[in-house]
């Protein structure tokens, strides 16, 4: 938060400075002054603000702060030498104002440097050696003086706003009662990784004792891997300006280990605040949940049968809801107010989505308990591919996608002995997934081919794609990728799981390959003939 606040203050102050210069130039245009002759003065005056903006991402570093402060002091010196000392000495206020956005120590340093520079310039000019440089005529001098005063006031206002909006830092003298109220322990590390403060809870958890004089965060752990990890999160947090967390295994004085989560967070002055939270109980709860999940998996067969029964009972009322909402959408008994018409559409769409979900659950339940009976027929799979693509072509057109069909066969036929309904279901599920996750203007290709004794049906898209980790999860019931969870189109995570199960029932398989931002290829491979006949 400190980096964001500091950057915000620099941006506001610098932009107000530049806006004042731009406004003064615009006023000169309205007065029909010689604006071209004023541009060099405006350019020089803009240099500190422009460089301050350019260095804003690095203002946590001391060198960047020093550069910015010296630039503003240099501008004030140049202004006082080029024009009259009064009122251009007002520009020496800019350096302390900018320094106030960094640290309190920097304000004092900037004030001292500005005062020394101002005194030196005043002495130089009052001794007769400081006559104004002959760089400007009276019009340019008047414009420069007026603009300098206005821009300085704008910068001071911007700096005050930045300071006022700064979030308070954690002070080393914070009340012990307040620190004790924080869950876990707190430790403060400075820019050289020296421990400046640690609560008793943190000291006990990390076994560092009460005497922290000279203690470095680089010496907390005896295990080199854990020490390296601690140094990594400190430097990562300091460099990125964000919180970074890792889990650590802490050795206890009496023997044994406890788990802790250490979070490193940046402070405004470049220090790092470490929050040490004992997560042993949390880890135990996670293990308990894993054990409960494993136990639940053993009862999956009974759960699946339950879903099948409930799904069957829900279909009848859902069909009635969809039917009545469809009648309302078609205005069968007269017009509806706009709001009611919208509600009818929502009821119909939600009911249809629920009915599709129930159908997937019921089919998957039957497969898992071995109650899904395949009805084998000999037919042309090319017809099923073309008709399935035709069914979903309106959805593809609505999504502004190109849907192509490619049958790689000399005679245009792909003869297979399989369950026609199951094959259609697999193709429709793969096409629906591709349409859902392919952006507008994309292309989807469904292709069929006979390779050896196998039928291969593939659906290729150039959609969002999946990572290797997501590919490992896909195919499990109710598993969805991050893209699927954030999609506007609702899904259940059952589509590919059902395709995989139906393919395996045919003694076949589902193969997936995908790359992020490139696309996905899903291919169903089925034997041409009924397995029992081989």
XYZ file of C-alpha atoms in Angstrom:
534
model
C 0.000 0.000 0.000
C 2.920 2.364 0.740
C 4.318 2.097 -2.779
C 0.890 2.763 -4.282
C 0.308 5.802 -2.059
C 3.779 7.235 -2.757
C 3.370 6.771 -6.514
C -0.089 8.287 -6.413
C 1.204 11.387 -4.596
C 4.093 11.858 -7.062
C 1.735 11.516 -10.006
C -0.751 14.048 -8.637
C 1.893 16.630 -7.700
C 3.834 16.262 -10.967
C 0.712 16.335 -13.124
C -0.557 19.476 -11.374
C 2.823 21.089 -12.081
C 2.628 20.155 -15.770
C -1.018 21.237 -16.009
C -0.133 24.669 -14.620
C 2.626 25.050 -17.242
C 0.259 23.959 -20.005
C -2.421 26.359 -18.752
C 0.078 29.235 -18.724
C 1.066 28.470 -22.322
C -2.592 28.384 -23.322
C -3.161 31.756 -21.627
C -0.192 33.132 -23.577
C -1.823 31.935 -26.795
C -5.061 33.710 -25.865
C -3.096 36.913 -25.216
C -1.448 36.450 -28.620
C 2.015 36.388 -27.033
C 5.053 34.874 -28.711
C 4.470 31.303 -27.513
C 7.419 29.888 -29.452
C 9.846 31.974 -27.404
C 8.260 30.619 -24.195
C 8.625 26.944 -25.103
C 12.280 26.575 -23.958
C 11.376 27.947 -20.522
C 8.336 25.650 -20.313
C 10.441 22.653 -21.364
C 13.107 23.274 -18.728
C 10.439 23.772 -16.055
C 8.769 20.488 -17.019
C 11.953 18.375 -16.710
C 11.772 17.569 -12.947
C 8.076 16.629 -13.163
C 8.587 14.410 -16.215
C 11.573 12.605 -14.663
C 9.661 12.226 -11.378
C 6.863 10.475 -13.294
C 9.376 8.264 -15.111
C 11.024 7.234 -11.819
C 7.727 6.634 -9.982
C 8.033 2.798 -10.164
C 11.435 2.987 -8.444
C 10.661 5.486 -5.672
C 11.085 2.817 -3.010
C 14.811 2.976 -3.825
C 16.822 5.701 -2.087
C 18.770 6.643 -5.223
C 15.540 7.479 -7.053
C 14.359 9.663 -4.162
C 17.681 11.554 -4.119
C 17.566 12.122 -7.899
C 14.053 13.570 -7.710
C 14.889 15.872 -4.777
C 18.041 17.203 -6.463
C 16.163 17.849 -9.719
C 13.675 20.130 -7.978
C 16.451 21.948 -6.111
C 18.374 22.356 -9.389
C 15.294 23.879 -11.039
C 14.926 26.392 -8.165
C 18.622 27.338 -8.435
C 18.343 27.868 -12.193
C 15.180 29.947 -11.795
C 16.748 32.191 -9.162
C 19.866 32.724 -11.257
C 17.976 33.362 -14.475
C 15.336 35.678 -13.021
C 14.870 37.622 -9.813
C 15.642 35.868 -6.549
C 12.292 37.015 -5.200
C 9.746 35.547 -5.852
C 11.494 32.655 -7.647
C 12.950 31.509 -4.279
C 9.448 30.110 -3.727
C 10.491 27.167 -5.934
C 12.809 25.912 -3.179
C 9.631 24.715 -1.404
C 9.111 22.104 -4.116
C 11.925 19.809 -2.955
C 10.677 19.426 0.683
C 7.100 19.039 -0.595
C 8.128 16.158 -2.856
C 10.302 14.664 -0.108
C 7.241 14.583 2.177
C 5.899 11.847 -0.102
C 8.915 9.638 0.724
C 10.002 9.567 4.390
C 10.157 12.025 7.276
C 13.958 11.899 7.228
C 13.964 12.902 3.566
C 11.895 16.029 4.335
C 14.557 17.268 6.769
C 17.336 16.493 4.284
C 15.499 18.273 1.463
C 14.811 21.335 3.647
C 18.462 21.584 4.669
C 19.712 21.225 1.091
C 17.149 23.731 -0.206
C 18.013 26.225 2.532
C 21.763 25.925 1.820
C 21.193 26.346 -1.906
C 18.881 29.339 -1.393
C 21.317 31.022 0.985
C 24.193 30.474 -1.419
C 22.263 31.926 -4.372
C 21.097 34.916 -2.308
C 24.642 35.653 -1.139
C 25.975 35.265 -4.667
C 23.440 37.694 -6.125
C 23.599 40.305 -3.348
C 27.382 40.577 -3.732
C 26.891 41.886 -7.257
C 28.151 38.761 -8.955
C 24.755 37.317 -9.534
C 23.252 39.498 -12.200
C 20.456 37.717 -14.054
C 21.512 35.727 -17.044
C 20.463 37.526 -20.189
C 18.209 34.685 -21.243
C 14.804 36.329 -21.151
C 13.141 39.579 -22.071
C 10.512 41.233 -19.888
C 7.600 39.264 -21.392
C 9.369 35.949 -20.893
C 10.396 36.920 -17.371
C 6.843 37.891 -16.437
C 5.461 34.653 -17.855
C 8.096 32.545 -16.108
C 7.582 34.207 -12.715
C 3.777 33.913 -12.872
C 3.941 30.311 -14.073
C 6.522 29.340 -11.438
C 4.370 30.691 -8.602
C 1.179 29.036 -9.912
C 2.901 25.703 -10.593
C 4.530 25.706 -7.144
C 1.157 26.238 -5.489
C -0.300 23.389 -7.558
C 2.554 21.082 -6.636
C 2.205 21.921 -2.926
C -1.509 21.110 -3.087
C -0.778 17.804 -4.832
C 1.900 16.884 -2.295
C -0.404 17.710 0.627
C -3.069 15.489 -0.894
C -0.573 12.651 -1.314
C 0.622 12.935 2.272
C -2.941 13.111 3.603
C -3.954 9.949 1.719
C -0.954 7.941 2.880
C -1.829 4.951 5.004
C -0.214 4.985 8.465
C 2.939 2.923 8.935
C 3.415 0.479 11.737
C 5.553 2.182 14.303
C 8.166 0.436 16.379
C 6.554 1.926 19.502
C 3.126 0.458 18.824
C 1.358 -0.575 22.000
C 2.215 -4.101 23.131
C -1.466 -4.664 23.868
C -2.313 -3.877 20.235
C 0.396 -6.201 18.920
C -0.716 -8.948 21.274
C -4.225 -8.711 19.812
C -2.963 -9.693 16.350
C -3.368 -13.442 15.665
C 0.099 -14.920 15.323
C 3.398 -13.080 15.684
C 4.814 -9.952 14.025
C 8.406 -9.163 13.101
C 9.763 -6.011 11.437
C 12.812 -6.252 9.154
C 14.641 -3.194 7.805
C 16.146 -2.610 4.375
C 19.318 -4.498 5.381
C 17.258 -7.466 6.686
C 18.046 -6.586 10.310
C 15.317 -7.478 12.809
C 14.019 -4.223 14.317
C 11.055 -5.553 16.263
C 9.496 -8.904 17.114
C 6.524 -9.685 19.300
C 6.948 -12.361 21.995
C 4.741 -14.715 19.970
C 6.966 -14.373 16.896
C 10.128 -14.803 18.983
C 8.730 -17.990 20.520
C 7.550 -19.431 17.210
C 10.890 -18.783 15.486
C 13.047 -19.651 18.545
C 15.070 -16.436 18.350
C 15.083 -15.538 22.049
C 14.561 -12.118 23.636
C 17.893 -10.518 22.655
C 17.591 -9.364 19.040
C 20.571 -7.007 18.941
C 22.383 -7.601 15.682
C 19.963 -10.368 14.679
C 19.483 -10.667 10.938
C 16.534 -12.211 9.145
C 19.192 -14.138 7.211
C 20.055 -16.135 10.353
C 16.614 -17.199 11.611
C 16.547 -20.730 10.190
C 19.299 -23.314 10.484
C 17.893 -25.248 7.537
C 19.447 -23.672 4.393
C 16.398 -24.391 2.218
C 13.998 -22.722 4.642
C 16.371 -19.799 5.159
C 16.640 -19.320 1.400
C 12.841 -19.398 1.110
C 12.447 -16.760 3.845
C 14.974 -14.461 2.155
C 13.153 -15.027 -1.148
C 9.741 -13.903 0.135
C 11.304 -10.840 1.831
C 13.052 -9.711 -1.355
C 10.047 -10.549 -3.545
C 7.740 -8.500 -1.321
C 10.212 -5.614 -1.206
C 10.629 -5.614 -4.980
C 6.979 -6.080 -5.983
C 5.333 -4.057 -3.224
C 2.912 -6.941 -2.584
C 2.339 -9.513 0.119
C 4.022 -12.897 -0.336
C 3.228 -15.988 1.745
C 4.927 -19.376 2.208
C 4.504 -22.349 4.534
C 7.384 -23.301 6.850
C 8.115 -26.220 9.154
C 9.264 -24.897 12.543
C 11.288 -27.049 14.932
C 10.084 -26.874 18.546
C 12.490 -26.624 21.533
C 10.978 -29.713 23.155
C 11.175 -31.708 19.964
C 8.769 -32.118 17.108
C 7.591 -29.665 14.478
C 4.791 -27.206 13.930
C 3.583 -25.734 10.639
C 3.548 -21.958 10.165
C 2.552 -19.621 7.376
C 4.846 -16.590 7.105
C 3.578 -13.580 5.142
C 5.928 -10.768 4.123
C 4.299 -7.368 3.524
C 6.000 -4.073 2.524
C 5.870 -0.907 4.641
C 6.098 2.666 3.362
C 9.708 3.192 4.396
C 11.069 0.072 2.707
C 10.899 -2.164 5.782
C 9.182 -5.555 5.642
C 6.596 -6.726 8.177
C 6.556 -10.509 8.695
C 3.378 -12.114 10.007
C 3.999 -15.581 11.478
C 0.810 -17.635 11.842
C 0.768 -21.100 13.417
C -1.119 -23.197 10.853
C -0.691 -26.576 12.558
C -4.371 -26.806 13.465
C -5.322 -25.637 9.975
C -3.122 -28.325 8.413
C -4.766 -30.917 10.671
C -8.194 -29.779 9.511
C -7.099 -30.089 5.887
C -5.853 -33.624 6.531
C -9.134 -34.435 8.204
C -10.999 -33.147 5.154
C -8.809 -35.271 2.861
C -9.549 -38.324 4.978
C -13.255 -37.526 4.881
C -13.062 -37.142 1.110
C -11.361 -40.508 0.769
C -14.076 -42.072 2.906
C -16.747 -40.412 0.786
C -15.158 -41.816 -2.352
C -15.736 -45.327 -1.003
C -19.441 -44.598 -0.885
C -19.495 -43.150 -4.410
C -21.623 -46.000 -5.740
C -24.446 -45.333 -3.272
C -24.189 -41.583 -3.890
C -24.395 -42.138 -7.631
C -27.515 -44.275 -7.281
C -29.076 -41.577 -5.123
C -28.360 -38.921 -7.766
C -29.872 -41.138 -10.418
C -33.098 -41.571 -8.458
C -33.427 -37.890 -7.568
C -32.603 -36.796 -11.107
C -35.323 -39.021 -12.514
C -37.925 -37.602 -10.101
C -36.969 -34.009 -10.961
C -37.403 -34.373 -14.693
C -41.230 -34.406 -14.643
C -41.776 -31.060 -12.841
C -38.932 -29.469 -14.776
C -40.496 -30.454 -18.082
C -43.759 -28.860 -16.931
C -41.930 -25.654 -15.909
C -40.149 -25.480 -19.258
C -43.379 -26.164 -21.147
C -45.409 -23.482 -19.355
C -42.580 -20.915 -19.625
C -42.350 -21.701 -23.333
C -46.061 -20.976 -23.682
C -45.535 -17.639 -21.928
C -42.558 -16.805 -24.178
C -44.603 -17.512 -27.293
C -47.467 -15.261 -25.987
C -49.914 -18.103 -26.632
C -52.631 -16.482 -24.510
C -51.815 -12.858 -25.267
C -49.035 -10.324 -24.763
C -47.011 -10.013 -21.565
C -45.488 -6.904 -19.962
C -41.792 -6.569 -20.845
C -40.601 -7.484 -17.352
C -42.748 -10.622 -17.227
C -41.539 -11.628 -20.685
C -37.970 -11.304 -19.433
C -38.832 -13.458 -16.403
C -40.364 -16.092 -18.681
C -37.121 -16.226 -20.693
C -35.079 -16.595 -17.506
C -37.353 -19.372 -16.195
C -37.143 -21.235 -19.505
C -33.353 -20.927 -19.808
C -32.726 -21.873 -16.177
C -35.127 -24.824 -16.406
C -33.472 -26.049 -19.593
C -30.036 -25.721 -18.009
C -31.192 -27.700 -14.990
C -32.787 -30.359 -17.192
C -29.538 -30.732 -19.181
C -27.587 -30.990 -15.936
C -29.932 -33.651 -14.612
C -29.624 -35.560 -17.873
C -25.826 -35.522 -17.597
C -25.972 -36.609 -13.955
C -28.377 -39.417 -14.758
C -26.299 -40.679 -17.684
C -23.067 -40.473 -15.715
C -24.695 -42.224 -12.747
C -25.821 -45.073 -14.974
C -22.334 -45.422 -16.415
C -20.652 -45.465 -12.999
C -22.921 -48.171 -11.582
C -22.847 -50.210 -14.789
C -26.514 -49.615 -15.675
C -25.916 -47.825 -18.969
C -26.698 -50.404 -21.625
C -25.207 -49.844 -25.049
C -27.373 -50.721 -28.031
C -25.044 -51.646 -30.857
C -25.951 -50.971 -34.482
C -23.913 -50.832 -37.636
C -24.203 -47.329 -39.123
C -22.360 -44.529 -40.867
C -20.679 -42.337 -38.259
C -20.235 -39.606 -40.892
C -24.015 -39.049 -40.847
C -23.959 -38.663 -37.061
C -21.066 -36.185 -37.294
C -22.832 -34.064 -39.933
C -26.223 -34.114 -38.163
C -24.634 -33.238 -34.801
C -22.796 -30.289 -36.362
C -26.062 -29.203 -38.004
C -27.851 -29.276 -34.623
C -25.273 -26.964 -33.038
C -24.638 -24.730 -36.037
C -27.210 -22.111 -34.811
C -25.315 -21.895 -31.501
C -22.040 -21.481 -33.383
C -23.556 -18.812 -35.621
C -24.940 -16.989 -32.592
C -21.437 -17.019 -31.053
C -19.984 -15.746 -34.364
C -17.918 -18.910 -34.849
C -17.068 -20.852 -37.986
C -18.037 -24.527 -37.725
C -16.555 -26.898 -40.326
C -16.971 -30.644 -40.884
C -14.268 -32.814 -42.419
C -14.782 -36.505 -43.194
C -11.541 -38.181 -44.307
C -12.869 -41.117 -46.289
C -12.663 -42.073 -49.936
C -16.397 -42.766 -50.209
C -17.521 -40.289 -47.557
C -18.552 -43.052 -45.139
C -17.274 -44.011 -41.708
C -18.856 -47.389 -40.953
C -18.838 -48.409 -37.305
C -20.648 -50.750 -34.952
C -21.534 -48.791 -31.836
C -24.354 -47.120 -29.895
C -25.622 -44.334 -32.161
C -27.190 -42.343 -29.312
C -24.011 -42.514 -27.211
C -21.855 -41.461 -30.169
C -24.129 -38.496 -30.850
C -23.989 -37.530 -27.157
C -20.171 -37.579 -27.206
C -19.963 -35.400 -30.340
C -22.563 -32.917 -29.033
C -20.745 -32.577 -25.700
C -17.384 -31.938 -27.381
C -18.901 -29.393 -29.789
C -20.760 -27.616 -26.962
C -17.514 -27.272 -25.006
C -15.681 -25.909 -28.038
C -18.426 -23.346 -28.731
C -18.452 -22.272 -25.086
C -14.731 -21.555 -24.850
C -13.896 -20.246 -28.327
C -13.943 -16.429 -28.701
C -15.844 -14.609 -31.424
C -14.350 -15.018 -34.857
C -12.813 -18.380 -33.950
C -13.006 -21.657 -35.867
C -14.165 -25.100 -34.792
C -13.424 -28.194 -36.876
C -15.104 -31.566 -36.306
C -13.404 -34.324 -38.259
C -13.815 -38.065 -38.673
C -11.385 -40.674 -39.938
C -10.739 -44.406 -39.936
C -7.252 -45.315 -38.776
C -6.500 -49.025 -38.709
C -9.436 -50.659 -36.926
C -10.421 -47.487 -35.039
C -12.797 -44.607 -35.682
C -11.268 -41.288 -34.670
C -13.575 -38.297 -34.203
C -11.832 -35.050 -33.249
C -13.080 -31.581 -32.347
C -10.450 -28.877 -32.798
C -10.872 -25.248 -31.685
C -8.678 -22.175 -31.356
C -10.234 -21.096 -28.072
C -8.876 -20.317 -24.592
C -7.047 -23.632 -24.189
C -5.886 -25.260 -20.950
C -2.684 -25.589 -18.978
C -1.007 -28.949 -18.318
C -2.267 -28.893 -14.724
C -5.847 -28.311 -15.860
C -5.597 -31.103 -18.434
C -4.846 -33.575 -15.648
C -8.096 -32.664 -13.869
C -10.343 -32.598 -16.926
C -12.446 -35.726 -17.254
C -13.261 -35.967 -13.570
C -16.913 -35.300 -12.642
C -17.691 -31.648 -11.804
C -14.128 -30.517 -12.565
C -13.860 -27.204 -14.432
C -10.929 -25.097 -15.615
C -10.433 -21.512 -14.429
C -11.789 -20.376 -17.811
C -14.869 -22.540 -17.316
C -15.531 -21.115 -13.851
C -15.329 -17.534 -15.136
C -17.362 -18.194 -18.302
C -20.683 -16.405 -18.743
C -22.132 -19.674 -20.060
C -23.047 -21.999 -17.227
C -21.651 -25.507 -17.130
C -21.614 -28.435 -14.748
C -18.181 -29.920 -15.377
C -19.815 -33.202 -16.449
C -19.574 -32.936 -20.256
C -16.070 -34.297 -20.796
C -16.442 -36.761 -17.924
C -19.492 -38.244 -19.674
C -17.654 -38.358 -23.012
C -14.746 -40.188 -21.385
C -17.052 -42.689 -19.663
C -19.074 -43.408 -22.819
C -15.881 -43.881 -24.863
C -14.523 -46.331 -22.305
C -17.822 -48.251 -22.374
C -17.130 -48.810 -26.069
C -13.652 -50.050 -25.164
C -12.329 -46.763 -26.543
C -10.796 -43.637 -25.040
C -10.814 -39.823 -24.994
C -7.570 -38.001 -25.774
C -7.073 -34.298 -24.985
C -4.303 -31.920 -26.010
C -4.339 -28.206 -25.350
C -2.229 -25.074 -25.042
C -3.104 -21.806 -23.374
C -4.396 -19.135 -25.829
C -3.888 -21.531 -28.769
C -6.734 -24.001 -28.510
C -7.813 -27.540 -27.658
C -8.110 -30.804 -29.553
C -10.439 -33.473 -28.136
C -10.441 -36.829 -29.922
C -12.683 -39.831 -29.294
C -11.176 -43.131 -30.427
C -13.582 -46.098 -30.766
C -13.081 -49.575 -32.206
C -14.895 -50.045 -35.521
C -16.497 -53.271 -34.403
C -18.164 -54.397 -31.242
C -15.388 -55.497 -28.802
C -16.929 -58.927 -28.189
C -16.516 -59.780 -31.901
C -12.727 -59.318 -31.954
